[in-house]
Amino acid sequence: MPKTTIDAAGSPLIRLKGAVQQYPWGRTGSASLAARLAPNAVGPEFKLDEKESYAEVWMGTHKNGPAHLYKTPSTSLQSIILTDPARLLGAPVHDKWPDTPQVPFLFKILSIEKALPLQAHPDKSLGERLKKEKPDLAPDANHKPEIAVAIGKPLPGEDADISFTGFVGFKPLEEIAANLKDVRELRDAISDRAAVDTFVHSPSREGLKKVYAALLTHGAEGKAKAHVEALAQRVKEGAKAVEGLNETQARLVRKVTEQYPGDVGVFATTFFMNFVTLKRGEAIYIGADEVHAYLEGDIIECMAVSDNVLNSAFAPPEEIKQQVPIFLEMLTYTARPASHWALPVKPYAHSLQRRTSAYDPPLEEFTVLGTSLRPGPGGVGGDGRRERLGAVGGPTIGIVTRGKVRVSAGGDALDLEEGGIVYVVPGNEVQVELLQPDGDGEGEVWWAACVA
């Protein structure tokens, strides 16, 4: 019988206490997946308030929401790592980043009710510069590329099986030019008629940069509000009044305006950016300096360890005024169809019973894994309740999102209900067993791993 009393100093498994983050865009009360997972993710001291927004669960060593040991909450995961970083991070990770002995990724659950700020994350060089010159804008000298995997239930008002929506990257240039030609309020909000005309007749990356800068700058100055409100009123009046907009655009203008009335972000997202929809299990990858604004749904998110973000809309005016100039300068202005940001799912090479899929971005810091379990036959060996994950050279963090699961390694075991979080020390094969499925007959564990 496996041991179940875990000694953090020497065990291959450490149960963690994550951190809940409350932001205004999070889902409210028990509607939030972050809140529903919190009793096991952060412990019995979590008290749900049905009037509060619960946006994220953080799992990692970042100082803005560090994980602690579940049974001894006064002890941080980071402090344990510092006692023996070569073992607890793995020699490959420790050797690669010897000056920053920390988990190289930040793993999260997000539960989104309304649009996040229109944002981008600085690359390493800009992050290093901002940390020195404007540490209030960039607390970390690191980049923050990220992935998002949809894990929630289908959203009301969307096509069947769509469980996440968001704005990601710029649309193809020709589509943006068509919107500028068709929507008079958008042209009026930009106000630079010469830049608009040049871009409409000859779309280019430099032209996009000029018109987008004019739009967001006017927004930061409060000069776009009346034009956003004018279009919102047209949309409200019905189909005949909405000349120049297709059905999806009209719906998005209405939806985002209800959340942020008069905000220039209504224009900056709907008419410039790709509207992305994901079914459960589908994913996107967003590199550094790429514009995005998630809109609705429950997701797994993982990123290189950083909390750097610059906002340009859907945020307090004083914050916008300070950040818009840097935001506009840092963007890549990559203009592609939504498929450009899709991250394919593939079989995980270290999944010994074929119950785990991998989301592998072009990064050194992490791979995201999803393990699906269910009673009955399935995978290699014919038992859908069990999975074995081969040892990897870097740290792994897992969270149970469906059912009750036993995680075992090196003779130790943890029984985890939904929200339970585990840290796996590098070099250990992990066995996963479904003890009790959820109401849909499923078990599910999501992992972030540095597969060094």
Short mmCIF file of C-alpha atoms in Angstrom, two decimals:
data_model
loop_
_atom_site.label_atom_id
_atom_site.label_comp_id
_atom_site.label_asym_id
_atom_site.label_seq_id
_atom_site.Cartn_x
_atom_site.Cartn_y
_atom_site.Cartn_z
CA MET A 1 0.00 0.00 0.00
CA PRO A 2 1.50 3.41 -0.93
CA LYS A 3 2.42 5.83 1.83
CA THR A 4 0.08 8.80 2.08
CA THR A 5 1.97 10.99 4.56
CA ILE A 6 4.12 13.27 2.43
CA ASP A 7 7.44 14.66 3.64
CA ALA A 8 8.14 17.67 1.42
CA ALA A 9 11.87 17.49 2.03
CA GLY A 10 12.30 14.07 0.46
CA SER A 11 9.09 13.00 -1.23
CA PRO A 12 8.62 12.83 -4.99
CA LEU A 13 5.16 14.40 -4.48
CA ILE A 14 4.26 17.64 -2.68
CA ARG A 15 0.68 18.75 -2.25
CA LEU A 16 0.39 22.47 -2.93
CA LYS A 17 -1.83 25.32 -1.83
CA GLY A 18 -2.36 27.66 -4.77
CA ALA A 19 -3.42 31.31 -4.78
CA VAL A 20 -6.80 32.70 -5.85
CA GLN A 21 -6.79 36.04 -7.69
CA GLN A 22 -9.87 38.26 -7.71
CA TYR A 23 -10.16 40.57 -10.72
CA PRO A 24 -13.33 42.34 -11.92
CA TRP A 25 -13.54 40.26 -15.12
CA GLY A 26 -13.78 36.96 -13.23
CA ARG A 27 -16.97 34.96 -12.90
CA THR A 28 -19.01 35.61 -9.80
CA GLY A 29 -19.44 33.30 -6.83
CA SER A 30 -20.03 29.62 -7.50
CA ALA A 31 -20.38 30.32 -11.24
CA SER A 32 -16.58 30.65 -11.23
CA LEU A 33 -14.55 27.50 -11.83
CA ALA A 34 -11.72 29.13 -9.88
CA ALA A 35 -14.03 29.48 -6.88
CA ARG A 36 -15.38 25.94 -7.17
CA LEU A 37 -11.84 24.53 -7.21
CA ALA A 38 -10.63 26.80 -4.42
CA PRO A 39 -11.64 24.70 -1.36
CA ASN A 40 -9.13 22.04 -2.41
CA ALA A 41 -6.79 24.35 -4.33
CA VAL A 42 -6.17 26.73 -1.42
CA GLY A 43 -7.70 24.90 1.54
CA PRO A 44 -10.70 24.91 3.86
CA GLU A 45 -10.05 28.51 4.92
CA PHE A 46 -11.45 29.64 1.55
CA LYS A 47 -14.88 31.18 2.10
CA LEU A 48 -17.05 31.68 -0.97
CA ASP A 49 -18.88 34.98 -1.36
CA GLU A 50 -21.54 34.76 -4.08
CA LYS A 51 -21.17 38.50 -4.75
CA GLU A 52 -17.41 38.41 -5.35
CA SER A 53 -15.55 37.79 -8.62
CA TYR A 54 -13.04 34.91 -8.68
CA ALA A 55 -10.83 35.11 -11.76
CA GLU A 56 -7.77 32.86 -11.40
CA VAL A 57 -6.01 30.11 -9.49
CA TRP A 58 -2.22 30.45 -9.64
CA MET A 59 0.16 27.52 -9.29
CA GLY A 60 3.86 28.33 -9.23
CA THR A 61 6.52 30.34 -7.45
CA HIS A 62 5.83 33.84 -8.78
CA LYS A 63 5.95 36.36 -5.93
CA ASN A 64 2.54 37.85 -6.78
CA GLY A 65 0.77 34.57 -5.98
CA PRO A 66 3.22 31.95 -4.72
CA ALA A 67 2.21 28.40 -3.93
CA HIS A 68 2.70 27.07 -0.41
CA LEU A 69 2.65 23.61 1.11
CA TYR A 70 -0.93 22.50 1.70
CA LYS A 71 -0.32 21.02 5.15
CA THR A 72 2.08 23.73 6.32
CA PRO A 73 0.81 26.92 4.64
CA SER A 74 3.52 29.05 6.22
CA THR A 75 6.09 27.25 4.05
CA SER A 76 6.34 28.39 0.43
CA LEU A 77 7.18 26.09 -2.45
CA GLN A 78 9.98 28.50 -3.35
CA SER A 79 11.60 28.11 0.08
CA ILE A 80 11.56 24.32 -0.30
CA ILE A 81 13.08 24.58 -3.80
CA LEU A 82 15.93 26.72 -2.48
CA THR A 83 16.98 23.94 -0.09
CA ASP A 84 17.95 21.72 -3.03
CA PRO A 85 17.26 23.36 -6.42
CA ALA A 86 19.15 20.77 -8.45
CA ARG A 87 16.86 17.99 -7.18
CA LEU A 88 13.59 19.89 -6.90
CA LEU A 89 13.86 21.69 -10.25
CA GLY A 90 15.95 19.05 -11.99
CA ALA A 91 19.56 19.44 -13.05
CA PRO A 92 18.70 20.46 -16.66
CA VAL A 93 16.47 23.32 -15.46
CA HIS A 94 18.87 24.40 -12.72
CA ASP A 95 21.78 24.39 -15.17
CA LYS A 96 19.83 26.33 -17.82
CA TRP A 97 18.64 29.08 -15.43
CA PRO A 98 21.13 28.99 -12.51
CA ASP A 99 20.49 32.62 -11.50
CA THR A 100 16.72 32.13 -11.12
CA PRO A 101 16.09 28.93 -9.12
CA GLN A 102 12.32 28.88 -9.51
CA VAL A 103 9.61 26.99 -11.37
CA PRO A 104 10.14 28.29 -14.94
CA PHE A 105 6.42 28.56 -15.70
CA LEU A 106 3.28 30.01 -14.12
CA PHE A 107 0.29 27.65 -14.34
CA LYS A 108 -3.26 28.98 -13.98
CA ILE A 109 -6.97 28.30 -14.09
CA LEU A 110 -8.96 31.26 -15.49
CA SER A 111 -12.73 31.71 -15.21
CA ILE A 112 -13.79 34.65 -17.41
CA GLU A 113 -17.11 36.49 -17.29
CA LYS A 114 -16.25 39.59 -19.32
CA ALA A 115 -13.42 40.91 -21.47
CA LEU A 116 -9.97 41.13 -19.94
CA PRO A 117 -8.00 44.32 -20.62
CA LEU A 118 -6.77 44.66 -24.21
CA GLN A 119 -3.18 43.66 -23.56
CA ALA A 120 0.21 42.38 -24.65
CA HIS A 121 3.20 41.02 -22.75
CA PRO A 122 6.73 42.40 -23.33
CA ASP A 123 9.48 40.24 -24.77
CA LYS A 124 12.64 39.61 -22.75
CA SER A 125 14.59 42.66 -23.92
CA LEU A 126 11.71 45.06 -23.27
CA GLY A 127 10.91 43.34 -19.97
CA GLU A 128 14.51 43.82 -18.81
CA ARG A 129 14.49 47.49 -19.85
CA LEU A 130 11.13 48.26 -18.26
CA LYS A 131 12.10 46.53 -15.02
CA LYS A 132 15.06 48.91 -14.75
CA GLU A 133 13.34 52.08 -15.97
CA LYS A 134 9.68 51.59 -14.97
CA PRO A 135 9.44 48.72 -12.48
CA ASP A 136 5.83 49.67 -11.72
CA LEU A 137 4.97 48.57 -15.28
CA ALA A 138 7.16 45.47 -15.42
CA PRO A 139 8.03 43.65 -12.19
CA ASP A 140 9.82 40.85 -14.08
CA ALA A 141 12.84 40.81 -16.41
CA ASN A 142 11.38 37.98 -18.45
CA HIS A 143 9.07 37.36 -21.38
CA LYS A 144 5.53 36.03 -20.99
CA PRO A 145 4.45 33.97 -24.00
CA GLU A 146 1.38 31.95 -23.06
CA ILE A 147 -1.09 29.30 -24.12
CA ALA A 148 -4.79 28.94 -23.34
CA VAL A 149 -6.72 25.65 -23.47
CA ALA A 150 -10.53 25.67 -23.28
CA ILE A 151 -11.82 23.37 -20.52
CA GLY A 152 -15.27 24.74 -19.70
CA LYS A 153 -18.83 23.91 -20.62
CA PRO A 154 -20.44 25.31 -23.80
CA LEU A 155 -21.24 29.01 -23.60
CA PRO A 156 -24.82 30.23 -23.93
CA GLY A 157 -25.38 32.29 -27.06
CA GLU A 158 -22.52 30.67 -28.99
CA ASP A 159 -22.57 27.87 -31.54
CA ALA A 160 -22.78 24.34 -30.16
CA ASP A 161 -19.75 23.15 -28.16
CA ILE A 162 -18.02 26.56 -28.09
CA SER A 163 -16.61 26.97 -24.58
CA PHE A 164 -14.22 29.93 -24.99
CA THR A 165 -14.23 33.19 -26.94
CA GLY A 166 -11.62 35.89 -27.24
CA PHE A 167 -9.86 38.40 -29.47
CA VAL A 168 -6.41 37.28 -30.61
CA GLY A 169 -4.02 38.98 -33.03
CA PHE A 170 -4.82 41.27 -35.92
CA LYS A 171 -7.12 40.21 -38.73
CA PRO A 172 -5.67 40.00 -42.25
CA LEU A 173 -4.96 43.53 -43.49
CA GLU A 174 -7.61 43.42 -46.21
CA GLU A 175 -10.33 42.62 -43.66
CA ILE A 176 -9.30 45.54 -41.47
CA ALA A 177 -9.28 47.83 -44.51
CA ALA A 178 -12.81 46.71 -45.40
CA ASN A 179 -14.01 47.53 -41.88
CA LEU A 180 -12.47 50.98 -42.05
CA LYS A 181 -14.22 51.56 -45.36
CA ASP A 182 -17.61 50.34 -44.15
CA VAL A 183 -17.95 51.72 -40.60
CA ARG A 184 -18.11 55.51 -40.48
CA GLU A 185 -17.94 55.76 -36.67
CA LEU A 186 -14.68 53.83 -36.74
CA ARG A 187 -13.19 56.27 -39.24
CA ASP A 188 -14.39 59.22 -37.17
CA ALA A 189 -12.84 57.77 -34.00
CA ILE A 190 -9.46 57.47 -35.71
CA SER A 191 -9.78 61.05 -37.00
CA ASP A 192 -6.64 60.81 -39.18
CA ARG A 193 -8.37 60.74 -42.57
CA ALA A 194 -5.12 60.61 -44.56
CA ALA A 195 -3.85 57.56 -42.65
CA VAL A 196 -7.21 55.81 -43.04
CA ASP A 197 -7.43 56.53 -46.78
CA THR A 198 -3.86 55.35 -47.37
CA PHE A 199 -4.47 52.12 -45.47
CA VAL A 200 -7.81 51.41 -47.17
CA HIS A 201 -6.28 51.82 -50.64
CA SER A 202 -3.00 50.05 -49.85
CA PRO A 203 -3.11 47.97 -46.65
CA SER A 204 0.30 47.53 -44.99
CA ARG A 205 1.84 46.75 -41.63
CA GLU A 206 3.08 50.34 -41.26
CA GLY A 207 -0.34 51.65 -42.21
CA LEU A 208 -1.97 49.40 -39.61
CA LYS A 209 0.43 50.72 -36.99
CA LYS A 210 -0.56 54.31 -37.80
CA VAL A 211 -4.33 53.85 -37.74
CA TYR A 212 -4.27 51.64 -34.63
CA ALA A 213 -2.05 54.16 -32.85
CA ALA A 214 -4.41 57.00 -33.76
CA LEU A 215 -7.41 55.03 -32.51
CA LEU A 216 -5.93 53.98 -29.16
CA THR A 217 -4.33 57.37 -28.55
CA HIS A 218 -7.66 59.09 -29.08
CA GLY A 219 -9.22 56.50 -26.81
CA ALA A 220 -6.71 57.25 -24.06
CA GLU A 221 -7.52 60.96 -24.46
CA GLY A 222 -11.26 60.32 -24.22
CA LYS A 223 -11.86 61.45 -27.80
CA ALA A 224 -13.28 58.16 -29.13
CA LYS A 225 -16.06 57.70 -26.58
CA ALA A 226 -18.79 59.56 -28.50
CA HIS A 227 -18.10 57.59 -31.68
CA VAL A 228 -18.23 54.25 -29.85
CA GLU A 229 -21.51 55.29 -28.27
CA ALA A 230 -22.91 56.37 -31.64
CA LEU A 231 -22.24 52.96 -33.19
CA ALA A 232 -23.62 51.20 -30.12
CA GLN A 233 -26.83 53.20 -30.54
CA ARG A 234 -27.07 52.18 -34.20
CA VAL A 235 -26.65 48.54 -33.25
CA LYS A 236 -29.30 48.93 -30.59
CA GLU A 237 -31.78 50.30 -33.14
CA GLY A 238 -31.69 47.06 -35.12
CA ALA A 239 -30.62 45.47 -38.38
CA LYS A 240 -31.65 48.27 -40.75
CA ALA A 241 -29.56 50.79 -38.87
CA VAL A 242 -26.45 48.61 -38.80
CA GLU A 243 -25.18 49.31 -42.28
CA GLY A 244 -21.62 48.12 -42.83
CA LEU A 245 -21.58 45.52 -40.03
CA ASN A 246 -22.09 41.79 -40.31
CA GLU A 247 -24.09 39.85 -37.73
CA THR A 248 -21.05 38.77 -35.69
CA GLN A 249 -19.66 42.30 -35.54
CA ALA A 250 -23.02 43.72 -34.43
CA ARG A 251 -23.28 41.07 -31.71
CA LEU A 252 -19.75 41.76 -30.46
CA VAL A 253 -20.29 45.53 -30.41
CA ARG A 254 -23.42 44.97 -28.36
CA LYS A 255 -21.76 42.48 -25.98
CA VAL A 256 -18.57 44.41 -25.29
CA THR A 257 -20.39 47.76 -25.06
CA GLU A 258 -22.58 46.33 -22.30
CA GLN A 259 -19.41 45.44 -20.39
CA TYR A 260 -17.41 48.62 -21.13
CA PRO A 261 -19.72 51.40 -22.39
CA GLY A 262 -17.97 53.89 -24.66
CA ASP A 263 -14.58 52.17 -24.39
CA VAL A 264 -12.34 52.44 -27.45
CA GLY A 265 -11.59 48.75 -26.99
CA VAL A 266 -14.98 48.01 -28.59
CA PHE A 267 -13.51 49.29 -31.88
CA ALA A 268 -9.94 48.09 -31.28
CA THR A 269 -11.10 44.49 -30.86
CA THR A 270 -14.19 44.03 -33.04
CA PHE A 271 -12.86 45.67 -36.21
CA PHE A 272 -9.12 44.99 -35.96
CA MET A 273 -8.71 41.63 -34.25
CA ASN A 274 -9.63 38.01 -34.87
CA PHE A 275 -12.64 36.76 -32.93
CA VAL A 276 -11.51 33.30 -31.80
CA THR A 277 -13.78 30.50 -30.61
CA LEU A 278 -12.51 27.29 -29.02
CA LYS A 279 -14.22 24.03 -28.27
CA ARG A 280 -13.24 22.11 -25.16
CA GLY A 281 -9.69 20.82 -25.59
CA GLU A 282 -8.71 23.31 -28.29
CA ALA A 283 -5.89 25.79 -27.67
CA ILE A 284 -4.17 28.97 -28.80
CA TYR A 285 -0.58 30.18 -28.40
CA ILE A 286 0.16 33.88 -27.97
CA GLY A 287 3.77 34.98 -28.23
CA ALA A 288 5.38 37.99 -26.60
CA ASP A 289 4.26 41.39 -27.95
CA GLU A 290 1.05 39.94 -29.45
CA VAL A 291 -2.24 41.77 -28.86
CA HIS A 292 -5.11 39.85 -27.22
CA ALA A 293 -8.17 40.15 -24.99
CA TYR A 294 -9.94 37.03 -23.73
CA LEU A 295 -13.71 37.42 -23.64
CA GLU A 296 -15.49 34.49 -21.96
CA GLY A 297 -15.00 30.94 -20.72
CA ASP A 298 -12.97 28.67 -18.46
CA ILE A 299 -9.42 27.92 -19.53
CA ILE A 300 -6.13 26.42 -18.50
CA GLU A 301 -3.43 29.03 -19.00
CA CYS A 302 0.33 28.63 -18.78
CA MET A 303 3.14 31.06 -19.44
CA ALA A 304 6.82 31.65 -18.86
CA VAL A 305 7.16 32.87 -15.29
CA SER A 306 6.28 36.56 -15.48
CA ASP A 307 3.45 38.88 -14.50
CA ASN A 308 4.34 41.64 -16.98
CA VAL A 309 1.38 43.10 -18.86
CA LEU A 310 0.65 46.38 -20.65
CA ASN A 311 -2.97 47.40 -21.20
CA SER A 312 -4.57 49.73 -23.74
CA ALA A 313 -8.34 49.39 -23.23
CA PHE A 314 -10.93 47.87 -20.86
CA ALA A 315 -8.89 49.20 -17.93
CA PRO A 316 -8.80 52.33 -15.71
CA PRO A 317 -8.12 55.56 -17.69
CA GLU A 318 -5.03 56.55 -15.69
CA GLU A 319 -3.50 53.14 -16.39
CA ILE A 320 -4.29 53.41 -20.10
CA LYS A 321 -2.74 56.87 -20.49
CA GLN A 322 0.52 55.65 -18.99
CA GLN A 323 0.75 52.38 -20.90
CA VAL A 324 -0.64 53.05 -24.40
CA PRO A 325 2.55 54.60 -25.89
CA ILE A 326 4.70 51.62 -24.89
CA PHE A 327 1.94 49.18 -25.84
CA LEU A 328 1.73 50.58 -29.37
CA GLU A 329 5.48 50.52 -29.85
CA MET A 330 5.94 46.92 -28.66
CA LEU A 331 3.30 45.16 -30.79
CA THR A 332 4.41 42.90 -33.64
CA TYR A 333 1.41 43.94 -35.80
CA THR A 334 1.25 40.41 -37.15
CA ALA A 335 -1.94 40.28 -39.25
CA ARG A 336 -3.10 36.74 -40.01
CA PRO A 337 -6.28 34.64 -39.89
CA ALA A 338 -7.26 33.23 -36.50
CA SER A 339 -5.78 29.85 -37.43
CA HIS A 340 -2.30 31.39 -37.16
CA TRP A 341 -2.63 31.36 -33.36
CA ALA A 342 -4.05 27.83 -33.07
CA LEU A 343 -1.91 25.40 -31.08
CA PRO A 344 -2.48 21.79 -32.15
CA VAL A 345 -2.97 19.02 -29.63
CA LYS A 346 -0.91 15.86 -30.09
CA PRO A 347 -0.21 12.60 -28.26
CA TYR A 348 2.19 13.02 -25.36
CA ALA A 349 5.43 11.10 -25.90
CA HIS A 350 5.75 10.19 -22.20
CA SER A 351 2.15 8.96 -21.88
CA LEU A 352 2.62 5.24 -21.33
CA GLN A 353 -1.09 4.35 -21.50
CA ARG A 354 -2.13 6.92 -24.11
CA ARG A 355 -4.54 8.81 -21.87
CA THR A 356 -2.67 12.13 -22.03
CA SER A 357 -2.46 14.78 -24.75
CA ALA A 358 0.19 17.49 -25.11
CA TYR A 359 0.07 21.18 -26.00
CA ASP A 360 3.64 22.02 -26.87
CA PRO A 361 4.41 25.68 -27.68
CA PRO A 362 7.74 26.73 -29.21
CA LEU A 363 9.25 27.41 -25.78
CA GLU A 364 11.80 25.88 -23.41
CA GLU A 365 9.84 26.62 -20.24
CA PHE A 366 6.80 24.33 -20.40
CA THR A 367 4.44 21.90 -22.06
CA VAL A 368 0.78 21.64 -20.98
CA LEU A 369 -0.71 18.16 -20.63
CA GLY A 370 -4.28 16.95 -20.28
CA THR A 371 -5.01 13.51 -18.81
CA SER A 372 -8.53 12.12 -19.38
CA LEU A 373 -9.74 9.14 -17.36
CA ARG A 374 -13.02 7.23 -17.36
CA PRO A 375 -14.30 3.86 -16.17
CA GLY A 376 -14.12 1.08 -18.74
CA PRO A 377 -11.66 0.15 -21.47
CA GLY A 378 -9.32 2.70 -22.99
CA GLY A 379 -5.71 3.42 -23.83
CA VAL A 380 -2.83 0.96 -23.68
CA GLY A 381 -3.64 -1.90 -21.31
CA GLY A 382 -7.36 -1.45 -21.77
CA ASP A 383 -8.08 0.38 -18.48
CA GLY A 384 -9.46 3.86 -18.94
CA ARG A 385 -9.12 4.59 -15.22
CA ARG A 386 -5.31 4.57 -15.21
CA GLU A 387 -2.42 6.45 -16.74
CA ARG A 388 1.36 6.34 -16.33
CA LEU A 389 3.49 9.34 -17.18
CA GLY A 390 7.17 8.74 -17.77
CA ALA A 391 9.77 10.69 -15.81
CA VAL A 392 10.88 14.08 -17.12
CA GLY A 393 13.90 16.20 -16.24
CA GLY A 394 12.07 19.29 -14.98
CA PRO A 395 9.29 20.12 -12.51
CA THR A 396 5.63 19.23 -13.06
CA ILE A 397 2.54 20.76 -11.44
CA GLY A 398 -0.87 19.10 -11.78
CA ILE A 399 -4.42 20.08 -10.82
CA VAL A 400 -7.47 17.82 -10.73
CA THR A 401 -10.39 19.46 -12.54
CA ARG A 402 -12.84 16.54 -12.71
CA GLY A 403 -13.45 13.60 -10.37
CA LYS A 404 -11.31 12.21 -7.55
CA VAL A 405 -7.86 10.97 -8.50
CA ARG A 406 -4.92 9.20 -6.86
CA VAL A 407 -1.49 10.42 -7.95
CA SER A 408 1.41 8.10 -7.05
CA ALA A 409 5.18 8.24 -7.46
CA GLY A 410 8.12 6.51 -5.81
CA GLY A 411 5.96 4.69 -3.26
CA ASP A 412 4.07 7.82 -2.16
CA ALA A 413 0.48 8.68 -3.06
CA LEU A 414 -1.93 11.61 -2.82
CA ASP A 415 -5.70 11.28 -3.16
CA LEU A 416 -6.93 14.52 -4.68
CA GLU A 417 -10.45 15.79 -5.26
CA GLU A 418 -11.35 18.55 -7.73
CA GLY A 419 -9.00 21.47 -7.15
CA GLY A 420 -6.25 19.38 -5.56
CA ILE A 421 -2.77 20.47 -6.69
CA VAL A 422 0.40 18.37 -6.72
CA TYR A 423 4.07 19.13 -7.42
CA VAL A 424 6.05 16.27 -8.94
CA VAL A 425 9.79 16.31 -8.34
CA PRO A 426 11.79 15.71 -11.55
CA GLY A 427 12.92 12.21 -12.42
CA ASN A 428 9.81 10.40 -11.16
CA GLU A 429 7.35 8.31 -13.13
CA VAL A 430 3.80 9.21 -12.12
CA GLN A 431 0.82 6.86 -11.89
CA VAL A 432 -2.66 8.37 -12.08
CA GLU A 433 -5.78 6.46 -11.09
CA LEU A 434 -9.42 7.57 -11.21
CA LEU A 435 -10.99 6.80 -7.84
CA GLN A 436 -14.35 8.46 -8.42
CA PRO A 437 -15.61 10.04 -11.66
CA ASP A 438 -17.53 13.31 -11.73
CA GLY A 439 -21.21 13.57 -12.62
CA ASP A 440 -20.40 13.10 -16.30
CA GLY A 441 -18.43 9.92 -15.60
CA GLU A 442 -15.05 11.58 -16.19
CA GLY A 443 -11.79 12.21 -14.43
CA GLU A 444 -9.39 14.91 -15.57
CA VAL A 445 -5.99 16.22 -14.55
CA TRP A 446 -4.16 19.13 -16.17
CA TRP A 447 -0.41 19.43 -15.89
CA ALA A 448 2.31 21.93 -16.71
CA ALA A 449 5.72 20.35 -17.09
CA CYS A 450 9.18 21.45 -18.05
CA VAL A 451 10.06 18.42 -20.15
CA ALA A 452 13.80 19.02 -19.94
#
